[in-house]
PDB file of C-alpha atoms in Angstrom:
ATOM      1  CA  UNK R  25      86.746  98.658  86.563  1.00 80.00           C
ATOM      2  CA  UNK R  26      85.358 102.010  87.694  1.00 81.00           C
ATOM      3  CA  UNK R  27      83.102 102.167  84.624  1.00 84.00           C
ATOM      4  CA  UNK R  28      81.659  98.698  85.254  1.00 85.00           C
ATOM      5  CA  UNK R  29      81.034  99.378  88.940  1.00 87.00           C
ATOM      6  CA  UNK R  30      79.428 102.753  88.235  1.00 85.00           C
ATOM      7  CA  UNK R  31      77.237 101.466  85.403  1.00 85.00           C
ATOM      8  CA  UNK R  32      75.891  98.001  86.313  1.00 83.00           C
ATOM      9  CA  UNK R  33      73.920  96.048  83.712  1.00 86.00           C
ATOM     10  CA  UNK R  34      72.479  93.483  86.127  1.00 85.00           C
ATOM     11  CA  UNK R  35      71.178  93.221  89.690  1.00 84.00           C
ATOM     12  CA  UNK R  36      74.354  91.394  90.707  1.00 81.00           C
ATOM     13  CA  UNK R  37      76.661  93.625  92.705  1.00 82.00           C
ATOM     14  CA  UNK R  38      80.151  93.406  91.249  1.00 85.00           C
ATOM     15  CA  UNK R  39      83.225  93.653  93.459  1.00 88.00           C
ATOM     16  CA  UNK R  40      86.886  93.396  92.545  1.00 90.00           C
ATOM     17  CA  UNK R  41      89.798  91.882  94.416  1.00 91.00           C
ATOM     18  CA  UNK R  42      93.104  93.188  93.067  1.00 92.00           C
ATOM     19  CA  UNK R  43      96.106  91.162  94.134  1.00 94.00           C
ATOM     20  CA  UNK R  44      99.356  92.914  93.252  1.00 94.00           C
ATOM     21  CA  UNK R  45     102.076  90.520  92.104  1.00 95.00           C
ATOM     22  CA  UNK R  46     105.630  91.853  92.553  1.00 95.00           C
ATOM     23  CA  UNK R  47     107.902  92.404  89.566  1.00 95.00           C
ATOM     24  CA  UNK R  48     111.424  93.825  89.507  1.00 95.00           C
ATOM     25  CA  UNK R  49     112.477  95.997  86.574  1.00 91.00           C
ATOM     26  CA  UNK R  50     116.078  96.002  87.816  1.00 94.00           C
ATOM     27  CA  UNK R  51     116.543  92.936  90.054  1.00 93.00           C
ATOM     28  CA  UNK R  52     120.309  93.509  90.258  1.00 95.00           C
ATOM     29  CA  UNK R  53     119.988  96.836  92.115  1.00 97.00           C
ATOM     30  CA  UNK R  54     121.785  96.840  95.473  1.00 98.00           C
ATOM     31  CA  UNK R  55     119.270  96.529  98.324  1.00 97.00           C
ATOM     32  CA  UNK R  56     121.595  98.293 100.756  1.00 97.00           C
ATOM     33  CA  UNK R  57     121.474 101.601  98.862  1.00 98.00           C
ATOM     34  CA  UNK R  58     118.571 104.084  99.097  1.00 97.00           C
ATOM     35  CA  UNK R  59     118.751 104.630  95.336  1.00 97.00           C
ATOM     36  CA  UNK R  60     120.984 103.713  92.412  1.00 97.00           C
ATOM     37  CA  UNK R  61     120.372 106.244  89.642  1.00 97.00           C
ATOM     38  CA  UNK R  62     117.758 108.500  88.108  1.00 97.00           C
ATOM     39  CA  UNK R  63     115.138 106.856  85.949  1.00 94.00           C
ATOM     40  CA  UNK R  64     116.242 109.105  83.092  1.00 94.00           C
ATOM     41  CA  UNK R  65     119.764 107.662  83.238  1.00 95.00           C
ATOM     42  CA  UNK R  66     118.388 104.128  83.579  1.00 95.00           C
ATOM     43  CA  UNK R  67     116.234 104.425  80.468  1.00 92.00           C
ATOM     44  CA  UNK R  68     118.868 106.126  78.350  1.00 93.00           C
ATOM     45  CA  UNK R  69     121.284 103.304  79.150  1.00 93.00           C
ATOM     46  CA  UNK R  70     118.621 100.647  78.583  1.00 91.00           C
ATOM     47  CA  UNK R  71     117.704 101.910  75.110  1.00 91.00           C
ATOM     48  CA  UNK R  72     121.219 102.690  73.902  1.00 93.00           C
ATOM     49  CA  UNK R  73     121.163 106.469  74.195  1.00 94.00           C
ATOM     50  CA  UNK R  74     118.797 109.427  74.087  1.00 91.00           C
ATOM     51  CA  UNK R  75     117.625 108.724  70.540  1.00 91.00           C
ATOM     52  CA  UNK R  76     116.641 105.157  71.368  1.00 90.00           C
ATOM     53  CA  UNK R  77     114.802 106.295  74.488  1.00 84.00           C
ATOM     54  CA  UNK R  78     112.809 108.921  72.557  1.00 85.00           C
ATOM     55  CA  UNK R  79     111.797 106.290  70.009  1.00 86.00           C
ATOM     56  CA  UNK R  80     110.572 103.936  72.735  1.00 83.00           C
ATOM     57  CA  UNK R  81     108.691 106.711  74.510  1.00 78.00           C
ATOM     58  CA  UNK R  82     106.833 107.681  71.341  1.00 79.00           C
ATOM     59  CA  UNK R  83     106.206 104.104  70.231  1.00 79.00           C
ATOM     60  CA  UNK R  84     104.521 103.125  73.471  1.00 70.00           C
ATOM     61  CA  UNK R  85     102.731 106.460  74.064  1.00 70.00           C
ATOM     62  CA  UNK R  86     103.950 106.531  77.646  1.00 67.00           C
ATOM     63  CA  UNK R  87     102.621 110.036  78.264  1.00 69.00           C
ATOM     64  CA  UNK R  88      99.142 109.102  77.021  1.00 71.00           C
ATOM     65  CA  UNK R  89      99.061 105.914  79.068  1.00 68.00           C
ATOM     66  CA  UNK R  90     100.145 107.825  82.149  1.00 69.00           C
ATOM     67  CA  UNK R  91      97.368 110.364  81.692  1.00 70.00           C
ATOM     68  CA  UNK R  92      94.827 107.560  81.233  1.00 68.00           C
ATOM     69  CA  UNK R  93      96.006 106.041  84.524  1.00 66.00           C
ATOM     70  CA  UNK R  94      95.577 109.343  86.353  1.00 69.00           C
ATOM     71  CA  UNK R  95      99.256 110.325  86.328  1.00 73.00           C
ATOM     72  CA  UNK R  96      99.435 113.453  84.151  1.00 74.00           C
ATOM     73  CA  UNK R  97     103.115 114.042  84.814  1.00 83.00           C
ATOM     74  CA  UNK R  98     105.820 111.409  85.184  1.00 87.00           C
ATOM     75  CA  UNK R  99     108.927 112.642  86.969  1.00 93.00           C
ATOM     76  CA  UNK R 100     111.593 111.377  84.569  1.00 91.00           C
ATOM     77  CA  UNK R 101     114.317 112.081  87.107  1.00 96.00           C
ATOM     78  CA  UNK R 102     112.685 110.000  89.833  1.00 97.00           C
ATOM     79  CA  UNK R 103     115.145 107.973  91.877  1.00 98.00           C
ATOM     80  CA  UNK R 104     115.331 104.317  90.815  1.00 97.00           C
ATOM     81  CA  UNK R 105     116.153 101.754  93.486  1.00 98.00           C
ATOM     82  CA  UNK R 106     115.686  98.163  94.569  1.00 98.00           C
ATOM     83  CA  UNK R 107     111.992  97.602  95.346  1.00 97.00           C
ATOM     84  CA  UNK R 108     112.064  94.457  97.506  1.00 98.00           C
ATOM     85  CA  UNK R 109     111.180  96.314 100.715  1.00 98.00           C
ATOM     86  CA  UNK R 110     108.248  98.191  99.182  1.00 98.00           C
ATOM     87  CA  UNK R 111     106.888  94.980  97.626  1.00 98.00           C
ATOM     88  CA  UNK R 112     107.092  93.233 101.002  1.00 98.00           C
ATOM     89  CA  UNK R 113     105.266  96.132 102.638  1.00 98.00           C
ATOM     90  CA  UNK R 114     102.388  96.148 100.128  1.00 98.00           C
ATOM     91  CA  UNK R 115     101.829  92.415 100.661  1.00 97.00           C
ATOM     92  CA  UNK R 116     102.053  92.725 104.435  1.00 97.00           C
ATOM     93  CA  UNK R 117      99.547  95.579 104.581  1.00 97.00           C
ATOM     94  CA  UNK R 118      97.101  93.669 102.371  1.00 96.00           C
ATOM     95  CA  UNK R 119      97.209  90.607 104.600  1.00 96.00           C
ATOM     96  CA  UNK R 120      97.026  92.618 107.816  1.00 95.00           C
ATOM     97  CA  UNK R 121      94.338  95.170 106.964  1.00 95.00           C
ATOM     98  CA  UNK R 122      92.743  94.062 103.689  1.00 94.00           C
ATOM     99  CA  UNK R 123      93.323  94.552  99.988  1.00 95.00           C
ATOM    100  CA  UNK R 124      91.443  97.864  99.954  1.00 94.00           C
ATOM    101  CA  UNK R 125      94.008  99.333 102.350  1.00 95.00           C
ATOM    102  CA  UNK R 126      96.984  97.931 100.433  1.00 96.00           C
ATOM    103  CA  UNK R 127      95.493  99.281  97.185  1.00 95.00           C
ATOM    104  CA  UNK R 128      95.238 102.751  98.719  1.00 95.00           C
ATOM    105  CA  UNK R 129      98.869 102.468  99.787  1.00 97.00           C
ATOM    106  CA  UNK R 130      99.835 101.272  96.309  1.00 96.00           C
ATOM    107  CA  UNK R 131      98.107 104.308  94.794  1.00 94.00           C
ATOM    108  CA  UNK R 132      99.911 106.614  97.219  1.00 96.00           C
ATOM    109  CA  UNK R 133     103.272 105.042  96.376  1.00 97.00           C
ATOM    110  CA  UNK R 134     102.591 105.564  92.671  1.00 93.00           C
ATOM    111  CA  UNK R 135     102.407 109.299  93.370  1.00 94.00           C
ATOM    112  CA  UNK R 136     105.364 109.075  95.778  1.00 97.00           C
ATOM    113  CA  UNK R 137     107.555 107.492  93.087  1.00 96.00           C
ATOM    114  CA  UNK R 138     106.261 108.451  89.648  1.00 93.00           C
ATOM    115  CA  UNK R 139     105.266 112.052  90.453  1.00 94.00           C
ATOM    116  CA  UNK R 140     107.211 113.127  93.531  1.00 97.00           C
ATOM    117  CA  UNK R 141     110.275 111.182  92.391  1.00 97.00           C
ATOM    118  CA  UNK R 142     111.278 109.601  95.710  1.00 98.00           C
ATOM    119  CA  UNK R 143     113.129 106.296  95.908  1.00 98.00           C
ATOM    120  CA  UNK R 144     111.139 103.241  96.969  1.00 98.00           C
ATOM    121  CA  UNK R 145     114.139 102.029  98.960  1.00 98.00           C
ATOM    122  CA  UNK R 146     114.451 105.245 100.973  1.00 98.00           C
ATOM    123  CA  UNK R 147     113.113 103.375 103.965  1.00 98.00           C
ATOM    124  CA  UNK R 148     112.691 106.209 106.515  1.00 98.00           C
ATOM    125  CA  UNK R 149     110.796 108.336 103.967  1.00 98.00           C
ATOM    126  CA  UNK R 150     108.770 105.324 102.800  1.00 98.00           C
ATOM    127  CA  UNK R 151     107.825 104.446 106.401  1.00 98.00           C
ATOM    128  CA  UNK R 152     106.613 107.991 107.012  1.00 98.00           C
ATOM    129  CA  UNK R 153     104.423 108.057 103.896  1.00 98.00           C
ATOM    130  CA  UNK R 154     103.107 104.531 104.462  1.00 98.00           C
ATOM    131  CA  UNK R 155     102.133 105.230 108.082  1.00 98.00           C
ATOM    132  CA  UNK R 156     100.152 108.288 107.004  1.00 97.00           C
ATOM    133  CA  UNK R 157      98.453 106.418 104.128  1.00 97.00           C
ATOM    134  CA  UNK R 158      97.434 103.441 106.266  1.00 96.00           C
ATOM    135  CA  UNK R 159      96.085 105.675 109.029  1.00 95.00           C
ATOM    136  CA  UNK R 160      94.005 107.761 106.607  1.00 94.00           C
ATOM    137  CA  UNK R 161      92.668 104.700 104.780  1.00 93.00           C
ATOM    138  CA  UNK R 162      91.590 102.945 107.963  1.00 93.00           C
ATOM    139  CA  UNK R 163      89.847 106.108 109.146  1.00 90.00           C
ATOM    140  CA  UNK R 164      87.818 106.214 105.916  1.00 85.00           C
ATOM    141  CA  UNK R 165      86.945 102.500 105.877  1.00 75.00           C
ATOM    142  CA  UNK R 166      84.680 101.929 108.857  1.00 64.00           C
ATOM    143  CA  UNK R 167      83.736  98.464 107.547  1.00 48.00           C
ATOM    144  CA  UNK R 168      87.318  97.311 107.331  1.00 50.00           C
ATOM    145  CA  UNK R 169      88.738  94.837 109.808  1.00 52.00           C
ATOM    146  CA  UNK R 170      90.279  97.281 112.277  1.00 54.00           C
ATOM    147  CA  UNK R 171      90.999  94.734 114.994  1.00 66.00           C
ATOM    148  CA  UNK R 172      94.636  94.887 113.945  1.00 78.00           C
ATOM    149  CA  UNK R 173      96.575  97.630 115.685  1.00 88.00           C
ATOM    150  CA  UNK R 174      97.640 100.576 113.556  1.00 93.00           C
ATOM    151  CA  UNK R 175     101.242 100.245 112.381  1.00 95.00           C
ATOM    152  CA  UNK R 176     103.347 103.142 113.632  1.00 97.00           C
ATOM    153  CA  UNK R 177     106.029 104.743 111.514  1.00 98.00           C
ATOM    154  CA  UNK R 178     108.640 103.076 113.738  1.00 98.00           C
ATOM    155  CA  UNK R 179     107.038  99.647 113.301  1.00 98.00           C
ATOM    156  CA  UNK R 180     106.879 100.078 109.533  1.00 98.00           C
ATOM    157  CA  UNK R 181     110.544 101.090 109.411  1.00 98.00           C
ATOM    158  CA  UNK R 182     111.482  98.007 111.443  1.00 98.00           C
ATOM    159  CA  UNK R 183     109.486  95.875 109.004  1.00 98.00           C
ATOM    160  CA  UNK R 184     111.224  97.460 105.997  1.00 98.00           C
ATOM    161  CA  UNK R 185     114.619  96.798 107.560  1.00 98.00           C
ATOM    162  CA  UNK R 186     113.741  93.143 108.203  1.00 97.00           C
ATOM    163  CA  UNK R 187     113.078  90.131 105.986  1.00 97.00           C
ATOM    164  CA  UNK R 188     109.471  89.159 106.683  1.00 97.00           C
ATOM    165  CA  UNK R 189     107.687  88.339 103.442  1.00 97.00           C
ATOM    166  CA  UNK R 190     110.845  87.992 101.353  1.00 98.00           C
ATOM    167  CA  UNK R 191     110.303  84.295 100.604  1.00 97.00           C
ATOM    168  CA  UNK R 192     106.808  84.946  99.230  1.00 97.00           C
ATOM    169  CA  UNK R 193     108.166  87.673  96.919  1.00 97.00           C
ATOM    170  CA  UNK R 194     110.957  85.425  95.671  1.00 97.00           C
ATOM    171  CA  UNK R 195     108.499  82.559  95.052  1.00 97.00           C
ATOM    172  CA  UNK R 196     106.197  84.900  93.108  1.00 96.00           C
ATOM    173  CA  UNK R 197     109.105  86.049  90.942  1.00 95.00           C
ATOM    174  CA  UNK R 198     109.989  82.436  90.143  1.00 95.00           C
ATOM    175  CA  UNK R 199     106.359  81.696  89.268  1.00 94.00           C
ATOM    176  CA  UNK R 200     106.242  84.697  86.920  1.00 93.00           C
ATOM    177  CA  UNK R 201     109.358  83.464  85.186  1.00 92.00           C
ATOM    178  CA  UNK R 202     107.843  79.997  84.770  1.00 92.00           C
ATOM    179  CA  UNK R 203     104.715  81.593  83.274  1.00 88.00           C
ATOM    180  CA  UNK R 204     106.857  83.489  80.795  1.00 89.00           C
ATOM    181  CA  UNK R 205     106.000  86.921  82.195  1.00 89.00           C
ATOM    182  CA  UNK R 206     109.056  89.086  81.572  1.00 88.00           C
ATOM    183  CA  UNK R 207     107.479  92.506  81.411  1.00 86.00           C
ATOM    184  CA  UNK R 208     104.753  94.615  82.994  1.00 87.00           C
ATOM    185  CA  UNK R 209     101.982  95.525  83.210  1.00 86.00           C
ATOM    186  CA  UNK R 210     100.162  92.213  82.857  1.00 91.00           C
ATOM    187  CA  UNK R 211      96.751  91.310  84.227  1.00 92.00           C
ATOM    188  CA  UNK R 212      95.390  87.846  85.013  1.00 92.00           C
ATOM    189  CA  UNK R 213      91.597  87.794  85.354  1.00 93.00           C
ATOM    190  CA  UNK R 214      89.846  84.836  87.028  1.00 91.00           C
ATOM    191  CA  UNK R 215      93.209  83.082  87.204  1.00 89.00           C
ATOM    192  CA  UNK R 216      93.232  82.289  83.498  1.00 88.00           C
ATOM    193  CA  UNK R 217      92.637  85.265  81.183  1.00 90.00           C
ATOM    194  CA  UNK R 218      95.928  87.115  80.588  1.00 89.00           C
ATOM    195  CA  UNK R 219      95.617  90.699  79.389  1.00 91.00           C
ATOM    196  CA  UNK R 220      98.650  92.651  78.227  1.00 87.00           C
ATOM    197  CA  UNK R 221      99.233  96.114  79.659  1.00 78.00           C
ATOM    198  CA  UNK R 222      98.961  97.633  76.178  1.00 74.00           C
ATOM    199  CA  UNK R 223      95.267  96.664  76.005  1.00 83.00           C
ATOM    200  CA  UNK R 224      92.798  99.522  76.070  1.00 84.00           C
ATOM    201  CA  UNK R 225      89.923 100.072  78.524  1.00 86.00           C
ATOM    202  CA  UNK R 226      87.432  98.477  76.130  1.00 92.00           C
ATOM    203  CA  UNK R 227      89.183  95.120  76.516  1.00 93.00           C
ATOM    204  CA  UNK R 228      88.761  95.158  80.279  1.00 92.00           C
ATOM    205  CA  UNK R 229      85.164  96.360  80.115  1.00 92.00           C
ATOM    206  CA  UNK R 230      84.323  93.494  77.735  1.00 94.00           C
ATOM    207  CA  UNK R 231      85.907  90.901  80.073  1.00 93.00           C
ATOM    208  CA  UNK R 232      84.241  92.319  83.187  1.00 93.00           C
ATOM    209  CA  UNK R 233      80.847  92.581  81.480  1.00 92.00           C
ATOM    210  CA  UNK R 234      81.095  88.923  80.494  1.00 93.00           C
ATOM    211  CA  UNK R 235      81.611  87.986  84.152  1.00 92.00           C
ATOM    212  CA  UNK R 236      78.751  90.265  85.181  1.00 91.00           C
ATOM    213  CA  UNK R 237      76.367  88.617  82.696  1.00 92.00           C
ATOM    214  CA  UNK R 238      77.517  85.170  83.782  1.00 91.00           C
ATOM    215  CA  UNK R 239      76.810  86.051  87.397  1.00 89.00           C
ATOM    216  CA  UNK R 240      79.794  84.257  88.885  1.00 89.00           C
ATOM    217  CA  UNK R 241      83.576  84.115  88.821  1.00 89.00           C
ATOM    218  CA  UNK R 242      85.186  81.048  87.300  1.00 89.00           C
ATOM    219  CA  UNK R 243      88.568  80.585  88.881  1.00 86.00           C
ATOM    220  CA  UNK R 244      90.567  82.387  91.529  1.00 87.00           C
ATOM    221  CA  UNK R 245      93.743  84.418  91.991  1.00 89.00           C
ATOM    222  CA  UNK R 246      96.521  82.027  91.012  1.00 91.00           C
ATOM    223  CA  UNK R 247      99.099  83.877  93.138  1.00 95.00           C
ATOM    224  CA  UNK R 248      97.137  83.962  96.384  1.00 95.00           C
ATOM    225  CA  UNK R 249      98.741  80.832  97.824  1.00 95.00           C
ATOM    226  CA  UNK R 250     102.212  81.817  96.631  1.00 96.00           C
ATOM    227  CA  UNK R 251     101.871  85.208  98.315  1.00 96.00           C
ATOM    228  CA  UNK R 252     100.143  83.796 101.397  1.00 96.00           C
ATOM    229  CA  UNK R 253      96.821  85.614 100.953  1.00 95.00           C
ATOM    230  CA  UNK R 254      93.896  83.729 102.499  1.00 94.00           C
ATOM    231  CA  UNK R 255      90.403  83.354 101.040  1.00 92.00           C
ATOM    232  CA  UNK R 256      88.822  85.646 103.620  1.00 93.00           C
ATOM    233  CA  UNK R 257      91.119  88.519 102.663  1.00 93.00           C
ATOM    234  CA  UNK R 258      90.508  87.873  98.982  1.00 91.00           C
ATOM    235  CA  UNK R 259      86.726  87.699  99.441  1.00 90.00           C
ATOM    236  CA  UNK R 260      86.620  91.098 101.162  1.00 89.00           C
ATOM    237  CA  UNK R 261      87.996  92.541  97.931  1.00 86.00           C
ATOM    238  CA  UNK R 262      89.562  95.843  96.981  1.00 88.00           C
ATOM    239  CA  UNK R 263      86.888  97.780  95.127  1.00 84.00           C
ATOM    240  CA  UNK R 264      83.104  97.916  95.201  1.00 80.00           C
ATOM    241  CA  UNK R 265      80.492 100.398  94.002  1.00 71.00           C
ATOM    242  CA  UNK R 266      80.080 101.552  97.598  1.00 74.00           C
ATOM    243  CA  UNK R 267      83.804 102.197  98.016  1.00 71.00           C
ATOM    244  CA  UNK R 268      83.895 104.238  94.805  1.00 67.00           C
ATOM    245  CA  UNK R 269      80.943 106.345  95.991  1.00 60.00           C
ATOM    246  CA  UNK R 270      82.741 106.968  99.282  1.00 65.00           C
ATOM    247  CA  UNK R 271      85.890 107.901  97.379  1.00 66.00           C
ATOM    248  CA  UNK R 272      84.004 110.318  95.127  1.00 62.00           C
ATOM    249  CA  UNK R 273      82.243 111.872  98.133  1.00 58.00           C
ATOM    250  CA  UNK R 274      85.549 112.564  99.845  1.00 59.00           C
TER     251      UNK R 274
END
C-alpha cells in the first residue's frame, strides 16, 4: 500500500480505506479476567509441546513476517486475553473520528501487545494508551472531522466496561464463519478478492496497480453494514499519499 501510494503510475490519486474486521484467536477466554496466560504457554499447548511450536514457527517464518510488518521483536511472553473490549473500541473510534484515527490506534495497540506484551483486556491500561493515541492522532490530522469531543481516559474506560458495539462484533464473527474464514490474516479487496495473509507484497502491489490502471473501485467493503460503518466514514479513508508524507515528516 505504501509503495503504491508513494510511486503512482497514473494521475489518479489513490486512497485506501482499511476496515478492520474482528477475529478471536481464543474466543473461549474469560472476559472478566485481565489476562489468561502468556502467549508462549498458549502456543506450546496449541501445538502439542515445545517441539511442535518450534516447527510451526519455522514453517511460517513468523520472525521474518514480523520484521516485514515493522515489528522486529515479538514478545513471546505477552499476556493473552479476551479481545472483545479492544475490538469494540477500535470500531467505535473509527466510526467516531474516522478510519485514519482508528488505524493509528490499531498500530499503537500492535506495539502495546506484540512488543510491550500488555494484555488487551487490561482495561485501565488500555484506556490510558488509547486516550493518548487518539489525542496525538487528532492533533496531527487537521483535516479530520474533529467536531466530536475528545474521549477522555475515563470515558474510554467506561466504554470498555460497557457493551456498546458488542452486537456488531458478534455479527461480524458469524459472517466470517459463514464465509469460511477460520484463520488470520485475511484481506478482502473491493469486497470480492480474498488474499491470504501468507501472500507476499508483490501480490498486493499487483492487485492495487490493477485498480489504479482501471481508475475506479469495483465493489465495496462487505463488512461495512455489519459493523455499522457509514459511506461517509468509508469514503474519507485511512491512508493517502498526503497522510504518508505527513507521517514521514513527523
